[in-house]
Short mmCIF file of C-alpha atoms in Angstrom, two decimals:
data_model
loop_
_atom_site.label_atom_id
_atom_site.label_comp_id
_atom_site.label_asym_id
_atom_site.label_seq_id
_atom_site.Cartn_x
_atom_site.Cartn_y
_atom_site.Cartn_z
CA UNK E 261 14.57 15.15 7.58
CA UNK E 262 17.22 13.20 5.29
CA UNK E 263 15.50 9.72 5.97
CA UNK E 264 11.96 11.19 5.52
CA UNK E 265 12.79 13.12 2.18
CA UNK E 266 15.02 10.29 0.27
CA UNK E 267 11.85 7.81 2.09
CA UNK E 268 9.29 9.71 -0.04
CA UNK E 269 11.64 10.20 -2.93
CA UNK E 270 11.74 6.82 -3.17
CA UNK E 271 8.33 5.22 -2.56
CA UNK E 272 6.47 7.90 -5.07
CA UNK E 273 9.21 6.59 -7.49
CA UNK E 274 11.16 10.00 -8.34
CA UNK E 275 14.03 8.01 -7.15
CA UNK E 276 14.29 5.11 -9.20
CA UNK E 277 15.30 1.74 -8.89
CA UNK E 278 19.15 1.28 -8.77
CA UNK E 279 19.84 5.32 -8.67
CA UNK E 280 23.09 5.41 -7.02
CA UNK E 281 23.21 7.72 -3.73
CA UNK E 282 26.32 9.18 -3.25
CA UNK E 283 26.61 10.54 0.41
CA UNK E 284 28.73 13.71 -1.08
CA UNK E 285 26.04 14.58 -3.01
CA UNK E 286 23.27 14.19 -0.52
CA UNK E 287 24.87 15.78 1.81
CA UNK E 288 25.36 18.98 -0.41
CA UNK E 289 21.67 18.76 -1.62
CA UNK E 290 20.39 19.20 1.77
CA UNK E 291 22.59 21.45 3.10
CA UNK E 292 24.49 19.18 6.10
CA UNK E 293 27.10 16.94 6.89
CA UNK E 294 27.89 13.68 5.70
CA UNK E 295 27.09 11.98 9.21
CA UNK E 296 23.49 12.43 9.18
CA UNK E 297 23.39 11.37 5.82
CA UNK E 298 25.38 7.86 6.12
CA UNK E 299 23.39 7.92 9.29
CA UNK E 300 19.58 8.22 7.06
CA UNK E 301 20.99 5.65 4.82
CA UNK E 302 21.96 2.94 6.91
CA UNK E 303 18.06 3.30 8.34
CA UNK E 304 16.67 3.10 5.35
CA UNK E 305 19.18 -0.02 4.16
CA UNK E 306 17.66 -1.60 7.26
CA UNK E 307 13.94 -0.55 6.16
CA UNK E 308 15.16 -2.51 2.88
CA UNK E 309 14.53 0.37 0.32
CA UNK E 310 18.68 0.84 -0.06
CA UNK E 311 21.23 -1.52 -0.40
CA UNK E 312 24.81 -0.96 0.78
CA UNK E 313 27.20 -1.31 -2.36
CA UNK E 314 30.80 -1.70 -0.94
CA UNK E 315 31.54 1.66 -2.48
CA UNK E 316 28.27 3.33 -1.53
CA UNK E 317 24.78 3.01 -1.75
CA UNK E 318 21.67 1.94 -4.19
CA UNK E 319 18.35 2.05 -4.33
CA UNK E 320 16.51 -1.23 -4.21
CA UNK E 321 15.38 -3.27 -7.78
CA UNK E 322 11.73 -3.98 -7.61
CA UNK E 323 11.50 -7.69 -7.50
CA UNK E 324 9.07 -10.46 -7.59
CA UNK E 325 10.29 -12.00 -4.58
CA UNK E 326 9.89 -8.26 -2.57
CA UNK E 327 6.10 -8.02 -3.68
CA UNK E 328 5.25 -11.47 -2.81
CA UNK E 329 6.60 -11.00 0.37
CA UNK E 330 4.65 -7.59 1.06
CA UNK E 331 1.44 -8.88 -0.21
CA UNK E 332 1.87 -12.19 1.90
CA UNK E 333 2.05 -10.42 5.62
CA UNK E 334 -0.47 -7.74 4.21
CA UNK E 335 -2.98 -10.40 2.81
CA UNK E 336 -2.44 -12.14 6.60
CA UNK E 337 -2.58 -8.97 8.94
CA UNK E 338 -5.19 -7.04 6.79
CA UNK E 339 -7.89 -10.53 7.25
CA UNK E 340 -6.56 -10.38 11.45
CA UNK E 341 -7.50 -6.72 11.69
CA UNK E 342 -10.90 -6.75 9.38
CA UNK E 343 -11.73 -9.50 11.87
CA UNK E 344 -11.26 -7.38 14.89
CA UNK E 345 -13.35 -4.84 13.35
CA UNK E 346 -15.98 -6.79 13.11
CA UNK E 347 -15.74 -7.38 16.70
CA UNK E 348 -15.71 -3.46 17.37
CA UNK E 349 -18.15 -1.82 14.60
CA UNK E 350 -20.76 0.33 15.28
CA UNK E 351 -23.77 1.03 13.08
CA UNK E 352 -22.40 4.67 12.75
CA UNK E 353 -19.09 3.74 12.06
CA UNK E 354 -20.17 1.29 8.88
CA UNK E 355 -22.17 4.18 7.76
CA UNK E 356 -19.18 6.61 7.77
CA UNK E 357 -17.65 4.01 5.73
CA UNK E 358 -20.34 3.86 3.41
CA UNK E 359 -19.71 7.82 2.74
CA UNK E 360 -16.48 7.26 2.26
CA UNK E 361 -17.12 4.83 -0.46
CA UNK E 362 -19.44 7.50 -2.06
CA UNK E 363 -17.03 10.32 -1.71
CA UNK E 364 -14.93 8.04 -3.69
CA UNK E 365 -17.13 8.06 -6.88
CA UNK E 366 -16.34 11.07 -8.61
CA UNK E 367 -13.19 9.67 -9.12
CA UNK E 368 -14.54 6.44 -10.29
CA UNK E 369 -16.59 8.84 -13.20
CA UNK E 370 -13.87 10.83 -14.05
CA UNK E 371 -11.15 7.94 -14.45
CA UNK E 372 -8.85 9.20 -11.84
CA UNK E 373 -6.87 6.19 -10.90
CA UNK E 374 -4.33 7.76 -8.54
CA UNK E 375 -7.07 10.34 -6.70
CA UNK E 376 -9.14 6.72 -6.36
CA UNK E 377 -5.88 4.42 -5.22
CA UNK E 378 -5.62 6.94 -2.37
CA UNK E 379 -8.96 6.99 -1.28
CA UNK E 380 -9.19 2.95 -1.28
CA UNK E 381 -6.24 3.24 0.92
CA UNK E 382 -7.98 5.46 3.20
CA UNK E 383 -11.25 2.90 3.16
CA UNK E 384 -8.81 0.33 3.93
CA UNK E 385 -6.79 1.71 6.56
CA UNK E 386 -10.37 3.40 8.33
CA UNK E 387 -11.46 -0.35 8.88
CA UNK E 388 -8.69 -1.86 10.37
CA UNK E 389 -8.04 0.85 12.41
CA UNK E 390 -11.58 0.31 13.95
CA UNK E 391 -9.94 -3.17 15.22
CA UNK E 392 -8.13 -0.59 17.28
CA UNK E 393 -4.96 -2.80 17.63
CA UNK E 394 -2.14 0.35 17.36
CA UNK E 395 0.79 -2.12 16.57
CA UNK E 396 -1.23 -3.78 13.31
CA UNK E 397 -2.16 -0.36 12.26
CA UNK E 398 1.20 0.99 11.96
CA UNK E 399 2.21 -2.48 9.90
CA UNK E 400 -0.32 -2.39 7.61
CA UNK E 401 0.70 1.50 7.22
CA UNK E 402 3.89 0.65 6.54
CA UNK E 403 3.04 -2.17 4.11
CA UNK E 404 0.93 0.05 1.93
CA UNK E 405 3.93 2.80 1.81
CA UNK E 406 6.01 0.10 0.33
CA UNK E 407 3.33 -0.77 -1.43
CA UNK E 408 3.82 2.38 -3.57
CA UNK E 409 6.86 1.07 -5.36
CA UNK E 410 4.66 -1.21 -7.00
CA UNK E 411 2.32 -0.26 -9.95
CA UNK E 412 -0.72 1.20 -8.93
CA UNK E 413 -3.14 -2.47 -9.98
CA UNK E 414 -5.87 0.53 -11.30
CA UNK E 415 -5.44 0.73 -15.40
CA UNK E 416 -8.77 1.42 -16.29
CA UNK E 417 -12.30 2.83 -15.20
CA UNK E 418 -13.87 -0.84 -15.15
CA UNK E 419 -11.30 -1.70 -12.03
CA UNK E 420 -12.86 1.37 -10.17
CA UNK E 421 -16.01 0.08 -10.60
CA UNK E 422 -15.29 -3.17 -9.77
CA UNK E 423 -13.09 -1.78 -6.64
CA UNK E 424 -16.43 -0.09 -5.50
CA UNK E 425 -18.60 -3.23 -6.21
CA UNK E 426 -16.26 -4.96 -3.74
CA UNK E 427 -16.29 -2.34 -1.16
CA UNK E 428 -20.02 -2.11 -0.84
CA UNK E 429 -20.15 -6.40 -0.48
CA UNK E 430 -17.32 -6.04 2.29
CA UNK E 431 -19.42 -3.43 3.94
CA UNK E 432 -22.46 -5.60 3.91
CA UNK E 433 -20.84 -8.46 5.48
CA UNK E 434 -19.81 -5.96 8.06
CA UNK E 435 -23.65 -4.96 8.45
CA UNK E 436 -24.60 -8.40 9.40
CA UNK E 437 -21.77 -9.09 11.30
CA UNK E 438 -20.48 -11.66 9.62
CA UNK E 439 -16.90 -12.02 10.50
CA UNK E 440 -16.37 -15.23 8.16
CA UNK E 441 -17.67 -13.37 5.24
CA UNK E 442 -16.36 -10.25 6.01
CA UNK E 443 -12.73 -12.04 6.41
CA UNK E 444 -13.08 -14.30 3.30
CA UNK E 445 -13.60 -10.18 0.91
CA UNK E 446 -10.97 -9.03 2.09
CA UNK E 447 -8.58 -11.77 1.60
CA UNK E 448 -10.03 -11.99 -2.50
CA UNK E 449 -9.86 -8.58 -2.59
CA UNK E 450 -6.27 -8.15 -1.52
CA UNK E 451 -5.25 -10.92 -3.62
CA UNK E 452 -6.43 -9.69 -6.78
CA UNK E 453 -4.83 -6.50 -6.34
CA UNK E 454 -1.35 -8.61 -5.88
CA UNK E 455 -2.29 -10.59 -8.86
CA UNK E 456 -2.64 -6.90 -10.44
CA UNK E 457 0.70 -5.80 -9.77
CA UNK E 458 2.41 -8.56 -10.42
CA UNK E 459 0.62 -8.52 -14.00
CA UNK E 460 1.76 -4.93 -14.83
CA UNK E 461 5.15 -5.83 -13.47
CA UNK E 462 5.42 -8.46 -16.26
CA UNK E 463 3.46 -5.88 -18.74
CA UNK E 464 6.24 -3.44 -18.00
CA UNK E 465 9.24 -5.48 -17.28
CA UNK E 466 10.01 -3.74 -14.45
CA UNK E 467 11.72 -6.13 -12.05
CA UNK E 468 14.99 -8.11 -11.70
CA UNK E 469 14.88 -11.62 -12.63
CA UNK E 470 14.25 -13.01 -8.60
#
């Protein structure tokens, strides 16, 4: 319960970067001991989202170095698993995906970037989990929580747009089976969302100098 609430605290950003943690206080904000909170804390050191101070605990900076290194293995496993859907799509399945993209829109017309981020997600993650591989599922899970530290790489209505323009080629290479193509989207797609975030990052100043 510790691990999971200061996780979410942490990756929706209420707990900012560098926020000390003091295992007195977290202790007496959820009600328990100090064991299971050192205990939550040395998990999520090892997850990397706090760092171990000498005299207590920290969360995280954001860094350069940290989003490179996410978008790297992401850009890597999410081309492996789009390739093994390929390899596993039905016709029924792409057209699921095709309402999904369409369920999407109202967001696109209103300007709703976070309502939108989440539903690309869930396009995302709905592919790669049809290249029914369990273990590369729960990575690229995992990779898009941490993900969440970052700025969201949607500003403006155009990006939606262009987001769904993107979506609808990707699921066109998927209707002709073209793994190649299919493999090559996704990797341009992911990439320019990295190029995104590291753009507002500099826009915003918001990581440490590494």
């Amino acid at each position: 319960m510790i691990f999971d609430s200061l996780k979410t605290g942490i990756l929706s950003g209420e707990l900012k970067p560098r926020t000390r943690l003091l295992i007195s206080e977290v202790a007496v904000r959820h009600q328990v001991s100090e064991i299971p909170v050192r205990e939550a804390l040395q998990a999520l050191v090892q997850e990397g989202l706090v760092s171990s101070t000498g005299s207590g605990f920290e969360i995280t900076p954001l860094s350069k170095q940290d989003i490179r290194e996410i978008w790297q293995i992401r850009i890597s496993l999410e081309c492996l698993a789009a390739r093994l859907a390929v390899q596993n799509i039905s016709n029924k399945q792409i057209d699921m995906l095709e309402e999904m993209i369409d369920q999407a829109r109202p967001y696109v017309e209103t300007g709703n970037l976070d309502a939108y981020w989440k539903e690309n997600r869930k396009f995302h993650l709905k592919i790669y989990e049809l290249g029914e591989n369990g273990r590369l599922l729960h990575m690229l899970n995992d990779l898009y929580d941490f993900s969440r530290r970052y700025p969201s790489w949607y500003t403006k209505q155009e990006e939606l747009e262009n987001s769904v323009r993107e979506h609808k080629e990707i699921l066109e290479a998927f209707r002709k089976r073209d793994e190649q193509l299919v493999v090559e989207l996704i990797h341009t797609h992911t990439m320019d969302s990295y190029q995104h975030v590291l753009r507002r990052m500099n826009e915003q100043k918001l990581y440490d100098n590494s």
